[in-house]
mmCIF file of C-alpha atoms in Angstrom:
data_model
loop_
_atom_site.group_PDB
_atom_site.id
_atom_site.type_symbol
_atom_site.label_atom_id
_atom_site.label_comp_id
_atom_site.label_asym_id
_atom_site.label_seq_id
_atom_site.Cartn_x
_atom_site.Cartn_y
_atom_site.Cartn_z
ATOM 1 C CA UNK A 1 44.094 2.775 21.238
ATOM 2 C CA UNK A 2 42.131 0.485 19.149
ATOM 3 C CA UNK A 3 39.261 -1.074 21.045
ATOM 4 C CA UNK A 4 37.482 -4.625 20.848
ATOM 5 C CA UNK A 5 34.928 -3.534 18.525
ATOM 6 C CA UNK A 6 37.194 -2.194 15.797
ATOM 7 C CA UNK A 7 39.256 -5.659 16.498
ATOM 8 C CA UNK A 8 38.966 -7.364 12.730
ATOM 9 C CA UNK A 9 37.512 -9.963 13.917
ATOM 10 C CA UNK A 10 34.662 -8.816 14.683
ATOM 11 C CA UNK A 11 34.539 -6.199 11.805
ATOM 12 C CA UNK A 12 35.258 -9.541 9.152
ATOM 13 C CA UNK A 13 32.381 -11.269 11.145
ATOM 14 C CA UNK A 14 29.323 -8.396 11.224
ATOM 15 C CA UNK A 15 30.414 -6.299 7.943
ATOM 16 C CA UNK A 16 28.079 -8.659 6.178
ATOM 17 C CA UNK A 17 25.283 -7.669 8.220
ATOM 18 C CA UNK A 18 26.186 -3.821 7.654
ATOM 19 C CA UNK A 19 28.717 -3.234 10.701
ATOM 20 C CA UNK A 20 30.750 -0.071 9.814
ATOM 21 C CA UNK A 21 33.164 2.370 11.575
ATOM 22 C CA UNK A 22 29.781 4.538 12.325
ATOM 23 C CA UNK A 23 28.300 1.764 14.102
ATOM 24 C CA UNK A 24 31.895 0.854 15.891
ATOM 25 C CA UNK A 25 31.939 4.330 16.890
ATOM 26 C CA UNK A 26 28.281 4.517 18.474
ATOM 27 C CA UNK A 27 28.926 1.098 20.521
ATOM 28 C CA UNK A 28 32.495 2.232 22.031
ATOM 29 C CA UNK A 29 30.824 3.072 25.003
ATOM 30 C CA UNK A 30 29.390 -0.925 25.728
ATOM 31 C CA UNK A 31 32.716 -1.488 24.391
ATOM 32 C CA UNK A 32 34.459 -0.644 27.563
ATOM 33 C CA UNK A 33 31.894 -2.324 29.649
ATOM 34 C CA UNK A 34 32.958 -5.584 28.029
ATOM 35 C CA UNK A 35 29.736 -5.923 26.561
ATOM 36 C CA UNK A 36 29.678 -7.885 22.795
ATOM 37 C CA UNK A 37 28.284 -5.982 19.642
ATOM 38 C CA UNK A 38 25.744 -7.501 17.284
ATOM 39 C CA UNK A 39 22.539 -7.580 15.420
ATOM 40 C CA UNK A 40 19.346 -9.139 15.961
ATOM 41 C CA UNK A 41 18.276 -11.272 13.486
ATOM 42 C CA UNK A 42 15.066 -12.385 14.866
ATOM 43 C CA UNK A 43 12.646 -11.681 18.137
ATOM 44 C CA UNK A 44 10.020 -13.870 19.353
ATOM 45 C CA UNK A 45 8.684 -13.837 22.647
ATOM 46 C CA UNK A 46 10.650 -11.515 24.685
ATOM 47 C CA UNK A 47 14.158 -13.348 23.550
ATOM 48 C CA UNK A 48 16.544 -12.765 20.179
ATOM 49 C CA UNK A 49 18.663 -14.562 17.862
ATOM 50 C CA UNK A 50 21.734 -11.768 17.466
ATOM 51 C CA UNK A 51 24.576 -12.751 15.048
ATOM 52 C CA UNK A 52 28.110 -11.576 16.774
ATOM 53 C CA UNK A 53 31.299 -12.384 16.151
ATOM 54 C CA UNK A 54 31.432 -15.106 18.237
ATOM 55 C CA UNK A 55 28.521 -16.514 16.364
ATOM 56 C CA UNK A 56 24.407 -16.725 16.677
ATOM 57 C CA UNK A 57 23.489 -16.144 19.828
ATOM 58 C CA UNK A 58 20.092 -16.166 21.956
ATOM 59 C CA UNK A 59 19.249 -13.126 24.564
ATOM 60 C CA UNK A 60 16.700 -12.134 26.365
ATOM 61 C CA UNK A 61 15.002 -8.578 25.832
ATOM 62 C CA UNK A 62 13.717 -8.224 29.398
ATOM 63 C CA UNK A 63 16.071 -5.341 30.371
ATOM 64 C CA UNK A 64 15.163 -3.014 26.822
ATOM 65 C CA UNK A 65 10.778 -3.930 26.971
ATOM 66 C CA UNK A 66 9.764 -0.306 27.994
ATOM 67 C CA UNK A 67 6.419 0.566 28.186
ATOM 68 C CA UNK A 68 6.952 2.301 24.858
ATOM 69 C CA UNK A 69 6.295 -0.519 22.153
ATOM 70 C CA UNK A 70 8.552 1.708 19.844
ATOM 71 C CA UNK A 71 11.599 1.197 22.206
ATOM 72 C CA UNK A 72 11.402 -2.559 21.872
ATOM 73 C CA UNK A 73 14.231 -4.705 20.415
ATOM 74 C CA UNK A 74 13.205 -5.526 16.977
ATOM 75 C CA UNK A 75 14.930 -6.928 13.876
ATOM 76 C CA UNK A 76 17.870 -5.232 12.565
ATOM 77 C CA UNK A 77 18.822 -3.290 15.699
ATOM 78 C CA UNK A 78 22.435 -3.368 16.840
ATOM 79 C CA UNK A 79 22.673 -3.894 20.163
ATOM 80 C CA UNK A 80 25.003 -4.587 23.218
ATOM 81 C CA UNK A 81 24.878 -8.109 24.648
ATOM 82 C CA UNK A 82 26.682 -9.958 27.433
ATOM 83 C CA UNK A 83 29.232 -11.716 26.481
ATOM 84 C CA UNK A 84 28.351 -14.727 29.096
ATOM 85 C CA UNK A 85 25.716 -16.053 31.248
ATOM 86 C CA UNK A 86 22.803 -18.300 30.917
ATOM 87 C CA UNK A 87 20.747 -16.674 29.785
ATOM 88 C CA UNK A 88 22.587 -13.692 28.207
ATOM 89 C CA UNK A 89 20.407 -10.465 28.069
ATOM 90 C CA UNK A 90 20.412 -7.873 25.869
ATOM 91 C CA UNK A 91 21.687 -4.569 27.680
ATOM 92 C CA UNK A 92 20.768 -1.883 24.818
ATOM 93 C CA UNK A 93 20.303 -1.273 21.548
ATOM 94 C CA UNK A 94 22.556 1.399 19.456
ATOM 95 C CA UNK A 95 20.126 4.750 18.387
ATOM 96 C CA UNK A 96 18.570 3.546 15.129
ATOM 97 C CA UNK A 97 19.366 5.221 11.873
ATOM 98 C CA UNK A 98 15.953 4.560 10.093
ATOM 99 C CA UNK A 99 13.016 2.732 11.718
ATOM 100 C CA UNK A 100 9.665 1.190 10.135
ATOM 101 C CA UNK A 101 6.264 1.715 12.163
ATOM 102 C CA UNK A 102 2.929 0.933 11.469
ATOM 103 C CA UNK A 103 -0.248 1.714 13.832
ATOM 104 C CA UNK A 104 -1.611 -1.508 15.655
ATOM 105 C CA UNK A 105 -5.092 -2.732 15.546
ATOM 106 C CA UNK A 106 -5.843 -1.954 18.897
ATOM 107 C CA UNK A 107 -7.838 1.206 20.220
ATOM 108 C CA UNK A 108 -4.677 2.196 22.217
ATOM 109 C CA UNK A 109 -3.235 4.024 19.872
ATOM 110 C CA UNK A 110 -0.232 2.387 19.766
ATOM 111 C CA UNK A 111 3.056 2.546 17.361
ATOM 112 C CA UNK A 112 4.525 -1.212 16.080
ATOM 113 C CA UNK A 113 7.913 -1.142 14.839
ATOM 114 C CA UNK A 114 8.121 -3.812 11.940
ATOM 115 C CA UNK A 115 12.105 -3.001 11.424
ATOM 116 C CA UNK A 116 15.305 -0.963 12.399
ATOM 117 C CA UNK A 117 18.349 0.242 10.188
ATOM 118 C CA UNK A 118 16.826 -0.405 7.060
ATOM 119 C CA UNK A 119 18.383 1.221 3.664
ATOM 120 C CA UNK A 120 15.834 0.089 0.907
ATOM 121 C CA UNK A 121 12.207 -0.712 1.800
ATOM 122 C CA UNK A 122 11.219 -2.508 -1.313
ATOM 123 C CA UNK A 123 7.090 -2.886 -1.601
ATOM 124 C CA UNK A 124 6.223 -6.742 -3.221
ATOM 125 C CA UNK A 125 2.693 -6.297 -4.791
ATOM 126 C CA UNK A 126 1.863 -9.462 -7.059
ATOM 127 C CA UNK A 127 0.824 -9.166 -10.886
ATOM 128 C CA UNK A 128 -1.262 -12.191 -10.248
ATOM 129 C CA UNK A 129 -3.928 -9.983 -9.282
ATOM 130 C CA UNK A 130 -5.407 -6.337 -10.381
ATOM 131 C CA UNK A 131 -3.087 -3.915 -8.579
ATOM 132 C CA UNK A 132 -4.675 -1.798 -5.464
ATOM 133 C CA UNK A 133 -2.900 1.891 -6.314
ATOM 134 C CA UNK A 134 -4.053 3.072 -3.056
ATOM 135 C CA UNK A 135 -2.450 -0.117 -0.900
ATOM 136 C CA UNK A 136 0.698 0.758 -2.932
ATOM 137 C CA UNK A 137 0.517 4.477 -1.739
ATOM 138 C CA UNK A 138 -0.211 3.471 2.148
ATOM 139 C CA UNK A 139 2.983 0.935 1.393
ATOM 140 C CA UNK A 140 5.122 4.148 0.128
ATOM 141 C CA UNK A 141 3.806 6.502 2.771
ATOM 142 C CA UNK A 142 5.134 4.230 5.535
ATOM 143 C CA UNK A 143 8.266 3.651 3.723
ATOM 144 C CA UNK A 144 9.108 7.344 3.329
ATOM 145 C CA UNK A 145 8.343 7.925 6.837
ATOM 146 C CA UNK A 146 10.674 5.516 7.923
ATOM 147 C CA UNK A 147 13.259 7.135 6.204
ATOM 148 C CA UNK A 148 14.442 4.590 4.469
ATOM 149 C CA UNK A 149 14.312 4.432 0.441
ATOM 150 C CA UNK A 150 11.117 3.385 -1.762
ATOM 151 C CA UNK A 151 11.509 0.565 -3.975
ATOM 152 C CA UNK A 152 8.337 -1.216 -5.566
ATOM 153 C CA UNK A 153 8.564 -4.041 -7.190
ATOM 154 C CA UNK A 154 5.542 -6.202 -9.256
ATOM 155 C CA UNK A 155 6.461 -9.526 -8.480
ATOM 156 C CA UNK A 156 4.943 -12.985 -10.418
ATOM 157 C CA UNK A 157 6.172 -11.077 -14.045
ATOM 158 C CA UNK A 158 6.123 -14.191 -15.175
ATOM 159 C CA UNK A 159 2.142 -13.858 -15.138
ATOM 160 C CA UNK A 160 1.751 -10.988 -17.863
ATOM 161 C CA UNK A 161 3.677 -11.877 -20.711
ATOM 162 C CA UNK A 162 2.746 -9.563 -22.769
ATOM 163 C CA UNK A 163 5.077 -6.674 -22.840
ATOM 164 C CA UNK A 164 2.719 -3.917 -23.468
ATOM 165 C CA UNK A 165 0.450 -4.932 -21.009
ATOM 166 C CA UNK A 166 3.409 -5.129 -18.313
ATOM 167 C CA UNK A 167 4.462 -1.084 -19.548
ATOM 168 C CA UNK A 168 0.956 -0.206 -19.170
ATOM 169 C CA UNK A 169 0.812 -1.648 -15.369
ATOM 170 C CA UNK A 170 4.841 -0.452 -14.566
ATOM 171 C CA UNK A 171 3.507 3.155 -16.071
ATOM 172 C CA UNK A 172 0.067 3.496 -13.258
ATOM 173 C CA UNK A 173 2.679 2.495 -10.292
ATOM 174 C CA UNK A 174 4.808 4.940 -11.436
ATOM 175 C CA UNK A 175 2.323 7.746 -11.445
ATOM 176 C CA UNK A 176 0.996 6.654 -7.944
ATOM 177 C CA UNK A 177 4.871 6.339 -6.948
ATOM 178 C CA UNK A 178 6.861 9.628 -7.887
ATOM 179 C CA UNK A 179 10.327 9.473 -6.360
ATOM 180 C CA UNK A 180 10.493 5.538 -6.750
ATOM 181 C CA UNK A 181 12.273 2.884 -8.637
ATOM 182 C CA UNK A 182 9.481 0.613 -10.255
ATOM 183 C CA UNK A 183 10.610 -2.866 -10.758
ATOM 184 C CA UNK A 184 8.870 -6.271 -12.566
ATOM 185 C CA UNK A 185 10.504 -9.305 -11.442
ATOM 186 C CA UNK A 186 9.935 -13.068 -11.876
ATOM 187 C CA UNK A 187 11.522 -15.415 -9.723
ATOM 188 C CA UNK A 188 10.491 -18.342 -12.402
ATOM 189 C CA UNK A 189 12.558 -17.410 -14.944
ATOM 190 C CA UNK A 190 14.485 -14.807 -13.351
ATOM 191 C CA UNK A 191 13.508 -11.253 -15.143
ATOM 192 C CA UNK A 192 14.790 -8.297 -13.815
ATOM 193 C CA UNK A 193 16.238 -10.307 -10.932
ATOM 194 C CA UNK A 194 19.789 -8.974 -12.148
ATOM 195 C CA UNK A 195 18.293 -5.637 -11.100
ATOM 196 C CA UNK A 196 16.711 -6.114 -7.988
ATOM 197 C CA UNK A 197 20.243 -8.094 -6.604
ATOM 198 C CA UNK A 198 22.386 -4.971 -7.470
ATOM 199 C CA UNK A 199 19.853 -2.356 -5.918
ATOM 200 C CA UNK A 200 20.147 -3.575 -2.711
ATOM 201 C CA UNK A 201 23.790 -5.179 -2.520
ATOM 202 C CA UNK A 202 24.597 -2.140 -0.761
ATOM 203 C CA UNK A 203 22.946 -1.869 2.784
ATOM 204 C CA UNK A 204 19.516 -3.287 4.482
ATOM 205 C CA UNK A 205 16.418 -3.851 2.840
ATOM 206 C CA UNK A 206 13.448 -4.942 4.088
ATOM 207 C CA UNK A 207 10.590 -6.596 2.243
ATOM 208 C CA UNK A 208 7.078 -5.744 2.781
ATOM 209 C CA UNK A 209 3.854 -6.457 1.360
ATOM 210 C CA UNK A 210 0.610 -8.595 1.476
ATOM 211 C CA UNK A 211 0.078 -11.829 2.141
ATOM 212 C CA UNK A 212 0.500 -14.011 -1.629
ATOM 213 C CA UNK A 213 2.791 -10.903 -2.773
ATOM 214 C CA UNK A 214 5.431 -13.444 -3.620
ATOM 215 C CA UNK A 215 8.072 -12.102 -1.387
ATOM 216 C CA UNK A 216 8.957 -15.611 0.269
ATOM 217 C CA UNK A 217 9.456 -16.613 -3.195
ATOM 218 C CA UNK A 218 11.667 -13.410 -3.676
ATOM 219 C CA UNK A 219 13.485 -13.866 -1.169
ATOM 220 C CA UNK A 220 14.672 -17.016 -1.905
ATOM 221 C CA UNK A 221 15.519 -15.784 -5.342
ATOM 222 C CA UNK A 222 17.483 -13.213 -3.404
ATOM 223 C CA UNK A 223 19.575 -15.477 -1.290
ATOM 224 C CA UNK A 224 19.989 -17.759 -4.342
ATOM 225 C CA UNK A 225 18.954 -21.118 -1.683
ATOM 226 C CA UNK A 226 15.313 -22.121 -0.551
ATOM 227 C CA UNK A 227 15.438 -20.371 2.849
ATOM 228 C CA UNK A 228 12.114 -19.235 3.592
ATOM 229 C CA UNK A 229 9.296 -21.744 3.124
ATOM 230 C CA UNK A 230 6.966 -21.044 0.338
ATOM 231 C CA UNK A 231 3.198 -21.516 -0.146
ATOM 232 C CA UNK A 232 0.373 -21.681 -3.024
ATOM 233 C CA UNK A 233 -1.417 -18.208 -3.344
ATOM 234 C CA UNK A 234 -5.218 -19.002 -3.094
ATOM 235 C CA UNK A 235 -6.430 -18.907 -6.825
ATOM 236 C CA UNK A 236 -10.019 -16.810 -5.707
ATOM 237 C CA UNK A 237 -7.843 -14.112 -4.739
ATOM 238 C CA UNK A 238 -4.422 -14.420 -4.938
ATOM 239 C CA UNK A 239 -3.936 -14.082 -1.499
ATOM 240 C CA UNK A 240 -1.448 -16.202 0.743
ATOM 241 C CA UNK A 241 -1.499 -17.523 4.228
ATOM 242 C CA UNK A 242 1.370 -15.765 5.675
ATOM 243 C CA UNK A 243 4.190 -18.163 4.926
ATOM 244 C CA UNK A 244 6.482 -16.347 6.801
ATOM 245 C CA UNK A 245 5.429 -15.589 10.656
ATOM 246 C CA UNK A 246 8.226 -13.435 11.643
ATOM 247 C CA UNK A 247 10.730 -10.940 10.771
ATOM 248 C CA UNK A 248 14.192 -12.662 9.996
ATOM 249 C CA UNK A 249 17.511 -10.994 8.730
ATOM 250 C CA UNK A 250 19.754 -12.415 6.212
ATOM 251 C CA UNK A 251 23.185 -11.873 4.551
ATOM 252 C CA UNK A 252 22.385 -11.512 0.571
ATOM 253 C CA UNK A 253 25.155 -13.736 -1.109
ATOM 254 C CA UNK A 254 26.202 -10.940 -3.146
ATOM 255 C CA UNK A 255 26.257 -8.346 -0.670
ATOM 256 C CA UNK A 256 23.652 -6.571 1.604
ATOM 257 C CA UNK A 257 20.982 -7.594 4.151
ATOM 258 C CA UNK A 258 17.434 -8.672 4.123
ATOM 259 C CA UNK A 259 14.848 -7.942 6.259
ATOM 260 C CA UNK A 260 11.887 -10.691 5.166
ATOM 261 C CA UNK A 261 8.383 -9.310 7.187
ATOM 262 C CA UNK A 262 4.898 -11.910 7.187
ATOM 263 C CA UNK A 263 2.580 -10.468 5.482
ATOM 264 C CA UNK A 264 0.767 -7.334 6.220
ATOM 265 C CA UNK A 265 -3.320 -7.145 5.955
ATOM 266 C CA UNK A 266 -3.118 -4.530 7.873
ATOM 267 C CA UNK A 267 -1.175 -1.096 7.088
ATOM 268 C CA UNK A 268 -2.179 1.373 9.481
ATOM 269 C CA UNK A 269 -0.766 5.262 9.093
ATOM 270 C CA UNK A 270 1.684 6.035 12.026
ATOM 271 C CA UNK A 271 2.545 9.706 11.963
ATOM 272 C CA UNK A 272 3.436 9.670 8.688
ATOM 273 C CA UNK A 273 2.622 13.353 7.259
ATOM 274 C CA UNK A 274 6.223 13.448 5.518
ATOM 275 C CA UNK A 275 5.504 10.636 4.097
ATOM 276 C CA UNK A 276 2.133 11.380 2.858
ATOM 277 C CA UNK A 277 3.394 14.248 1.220
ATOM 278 C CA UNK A 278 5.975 12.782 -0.302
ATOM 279 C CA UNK A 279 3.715 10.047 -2.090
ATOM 280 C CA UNK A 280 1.896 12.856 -2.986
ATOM 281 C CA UNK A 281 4.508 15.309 -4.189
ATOM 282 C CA UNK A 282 2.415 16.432 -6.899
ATOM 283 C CA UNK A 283 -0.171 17.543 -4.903
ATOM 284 C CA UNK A 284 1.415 19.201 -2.108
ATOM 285 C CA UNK A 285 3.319 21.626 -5.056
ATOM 286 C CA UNK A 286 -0.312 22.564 -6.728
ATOM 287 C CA UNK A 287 -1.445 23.261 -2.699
ATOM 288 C CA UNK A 288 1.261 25.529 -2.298
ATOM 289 C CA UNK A 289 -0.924 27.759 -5.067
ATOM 290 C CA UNK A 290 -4.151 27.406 -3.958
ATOM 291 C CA UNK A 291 -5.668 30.924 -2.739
ATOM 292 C CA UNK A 292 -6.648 29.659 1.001
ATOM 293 C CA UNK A 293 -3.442 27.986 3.005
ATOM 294 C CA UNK A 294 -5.380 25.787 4.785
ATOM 295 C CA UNK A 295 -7.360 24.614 1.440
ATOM 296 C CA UNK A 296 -9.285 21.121 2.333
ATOM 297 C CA UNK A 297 -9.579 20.749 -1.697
ATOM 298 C CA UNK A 298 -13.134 19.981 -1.113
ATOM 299 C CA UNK A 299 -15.030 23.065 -2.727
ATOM 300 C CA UNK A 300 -12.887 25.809 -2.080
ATOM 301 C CA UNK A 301 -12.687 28.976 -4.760
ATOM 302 C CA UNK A 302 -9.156 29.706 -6.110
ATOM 303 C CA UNK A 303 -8.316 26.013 -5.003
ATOM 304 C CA UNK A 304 -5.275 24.789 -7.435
ATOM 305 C CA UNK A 305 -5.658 21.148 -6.681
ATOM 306 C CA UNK A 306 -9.276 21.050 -7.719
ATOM 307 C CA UNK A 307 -8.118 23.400 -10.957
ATOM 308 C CA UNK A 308 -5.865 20.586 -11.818
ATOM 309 C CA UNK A 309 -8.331 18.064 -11.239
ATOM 310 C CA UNK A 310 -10.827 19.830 -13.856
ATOM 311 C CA UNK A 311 -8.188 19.977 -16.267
ATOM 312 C CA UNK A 312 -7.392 16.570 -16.182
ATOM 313 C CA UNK A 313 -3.862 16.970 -15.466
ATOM 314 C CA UNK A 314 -4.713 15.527 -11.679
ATOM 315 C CA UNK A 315 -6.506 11.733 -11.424
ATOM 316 C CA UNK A 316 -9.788 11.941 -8.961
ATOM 317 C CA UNK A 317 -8.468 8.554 -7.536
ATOM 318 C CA UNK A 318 -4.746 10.318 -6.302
ATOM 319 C CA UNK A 319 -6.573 13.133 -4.825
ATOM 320 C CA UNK A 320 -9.266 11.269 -3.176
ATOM 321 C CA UNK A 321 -6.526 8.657 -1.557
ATOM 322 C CA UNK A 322 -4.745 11.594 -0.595
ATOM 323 C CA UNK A 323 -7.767 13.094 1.265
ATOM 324 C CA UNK A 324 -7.953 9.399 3.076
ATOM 325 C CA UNK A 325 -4.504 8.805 3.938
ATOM 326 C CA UNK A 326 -4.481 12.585 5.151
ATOM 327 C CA UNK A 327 -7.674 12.460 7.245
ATOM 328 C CA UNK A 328 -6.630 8.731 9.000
ATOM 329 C CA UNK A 329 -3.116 10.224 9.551
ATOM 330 C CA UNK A 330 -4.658 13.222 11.501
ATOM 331 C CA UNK A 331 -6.796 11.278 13.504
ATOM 332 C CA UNK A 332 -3.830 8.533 14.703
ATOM 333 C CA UNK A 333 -2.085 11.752 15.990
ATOM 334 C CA UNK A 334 -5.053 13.125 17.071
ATOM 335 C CA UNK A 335 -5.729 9.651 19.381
ATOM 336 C CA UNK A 336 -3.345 10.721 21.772
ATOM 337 C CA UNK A 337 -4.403 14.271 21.917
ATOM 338 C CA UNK A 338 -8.079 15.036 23.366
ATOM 339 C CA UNK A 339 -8.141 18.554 22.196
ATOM 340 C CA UNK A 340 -6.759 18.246 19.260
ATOM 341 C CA UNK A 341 -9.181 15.384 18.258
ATOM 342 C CA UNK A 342 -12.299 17.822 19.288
ATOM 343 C CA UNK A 343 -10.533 20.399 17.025
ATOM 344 C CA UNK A 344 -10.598 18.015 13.916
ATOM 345 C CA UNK A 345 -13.917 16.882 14.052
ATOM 346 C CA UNK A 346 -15.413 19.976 14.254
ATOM 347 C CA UNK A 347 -12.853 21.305 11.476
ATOM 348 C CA UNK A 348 -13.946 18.311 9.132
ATOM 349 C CA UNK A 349 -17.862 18.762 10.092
ATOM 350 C CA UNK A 350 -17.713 22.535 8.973
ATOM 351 C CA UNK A 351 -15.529 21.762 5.956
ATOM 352 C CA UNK A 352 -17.972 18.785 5.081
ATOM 353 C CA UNK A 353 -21.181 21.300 5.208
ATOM 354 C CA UNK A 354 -19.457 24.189 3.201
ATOM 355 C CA UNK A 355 -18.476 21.669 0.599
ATOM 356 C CA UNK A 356 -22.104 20.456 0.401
ATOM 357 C CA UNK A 357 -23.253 23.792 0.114
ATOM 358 C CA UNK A 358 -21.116 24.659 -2.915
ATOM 359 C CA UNK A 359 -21.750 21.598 -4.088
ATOM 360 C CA UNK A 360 -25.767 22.609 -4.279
ATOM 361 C CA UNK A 361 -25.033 25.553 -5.212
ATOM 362 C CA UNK A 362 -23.120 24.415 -8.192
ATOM 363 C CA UNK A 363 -26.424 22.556 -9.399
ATOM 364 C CA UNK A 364 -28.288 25.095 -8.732
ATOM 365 C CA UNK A 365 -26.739 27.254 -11.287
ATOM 366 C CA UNK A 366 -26.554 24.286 -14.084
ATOM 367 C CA UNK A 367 -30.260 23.882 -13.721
#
């Protein structure tokens, strides 16, 4: 028997927003309790916006706001709502596929999840201003972690005309971004637009990046209408004053979803080793022949990073934002685990002085 959910009305109403027989299967359940199926396209304070099929509707979150901040309702869940009732709560959310999480500011050591069921995290860094490698790195780790896929792409083309120039900057992303699609787009007169639109027709992609990245502008492009309101990057810096100020979903015209974020001055590791190693692919193979296992690639004999570093076939600037993202990944796992936090600082304090030892010695013999 066929049940509510599969009902083509509802499939004709939420495959825009990435409803599939996967999903239909996973909310059969809520199905039977009459409950309605749909996605939330925004949250702000405690209540939703959730597209169903019998329209937007608004529901409160108070029955899914665990303790856990990562088991909130956030933007691109699918969840089961009431189909009545004033208000209308949300009852649960469907187990997410993919989820994006970034550590707060706050000294509780606590997860935020920016985004759920996301495809294609595409990184907006603007060519209005020199690029920051290792911002675009912290972007990437996050984004592997998430388990969604990488996309970068250096928005404001427009902005370096010359084509040479443009290679040169495409070709330093690329080395700081193995694995990933690297994209230069202007939404003034449209390059590589054609691109971007058929990368993520397929699925949900959410767009992250700073403040004066351009990705309100993007976006827009994207959606082919002026959606999301757009302001003037400061000129000092380039940076913007977070046009958008929350997370909202839309249906791309030509197929897929779009997950538009404010901008982020703030990019904090959340247990992201996988993705750390995966920005850093290259190093994590050369660390596999280094002569200790537990090589810090500080000062270590028989180390293969630091060989490949002398040889010039390894940048000092990956390996020493690979020591930092490393290190401030440790310690927001660590936050949560007393011991293990007493075990890392003495680790890095004895690693610290044998490094400064070999690092004297070393002199000593030049002299």
């Amino acid at each position: 028997m066929t049940s509510s959910s599969a009902a083509p009305s509802v499939f004709s109403a939420l495959a825009p927003y990435g409803w599939d027989d996967a999903w239909a299967d996973a909310f059969a359940p809520h199905d039977t309790e009459g409950l309605l199926p749909g996605r939330v396209i925004r949250v702000d304070r405690g209540q939703c916006d959730v597209v169903t099929a019998e329209g937007i509707v608004r529901a409160d979150t108070a029955f899914v706001t665990p303790h856990d901040p990562l088991r909130v309702v956030c933007t691109g869940d699918w969840v089961a709502v009431e189909p009545g009732g004033n208000p209308r709560y949300v009852r649960t959310y469907l187990p997410r596929r993919t989820a994006f999480v970034r550590s707060t500011s706050s000294k509780r050591s606590e997860g935020q999840i920016l985004a759920a069921n996301v495809d294609h995290a595409i990184v907006a860094v603007s060519l209005a201003v020199e690029l920051e490698l290792g911002r675009i790195e912290r972007f990437l780790a996050l984004a592997w972690e998430s388990g969604a896929q990488p996309l970068v792409v250096l928005t404001k083309a427009d902005l370096v005309p010359d084509e040479v120039t443009r290679a040169h900057l495409v070709q330093d992303v690329e080395l700081s971004a193995p694995g990933v699609t690297v994209l230069t787009v202007s939404a003034v007169d449209g390059h590589g637009l054609d691109v971007l639109v058929a990368l993520v027709s397929g699925g949900t992609s959410v767009l992250l990046g700073q403040s004066g990245a351009g990705k309100s502008t993007l976006a827009n492009a994207l959606l082919g209408e002026d959606v999301m309101e757009v302001q003037a990057a400061r000129d000092v810096d380039g940076k913007g004053r977070h046009t958008t100020t929350t997370r909202n979903l839309l249906a791309l015209p030509g197929g897929g979803v779009l997950i538009d974020t404010p901008g982020l001055r703030g990019v904090g590791l959340w247990d992201a080793g996988t993705g750390v190693g995966q920005v850093f692919s290259e190093i994590e193979e050369l660390a596999e022949r280094c002569r200790f296992h537990d090589c810090a690639h500080t000062a270590e004999p028989g180390c293969a990073v630091l060989a490949a570093v002398d040889a010039g076939d390894l940048p000092v600037r990956r390996l020493e934002s690979y020591r930092k993202l490393v290190r401030e990944n440790q310690w927001i796992v660590a936050k949560t685990d007393a011991r293990l936090r007493a075990e890392l600082r003495r680790d890095w304090k004895r690693k610290g002085a044998e490094g400064k030892a070999a690092m004297e010695a070393k002199r000593g013999r030049r002299r």
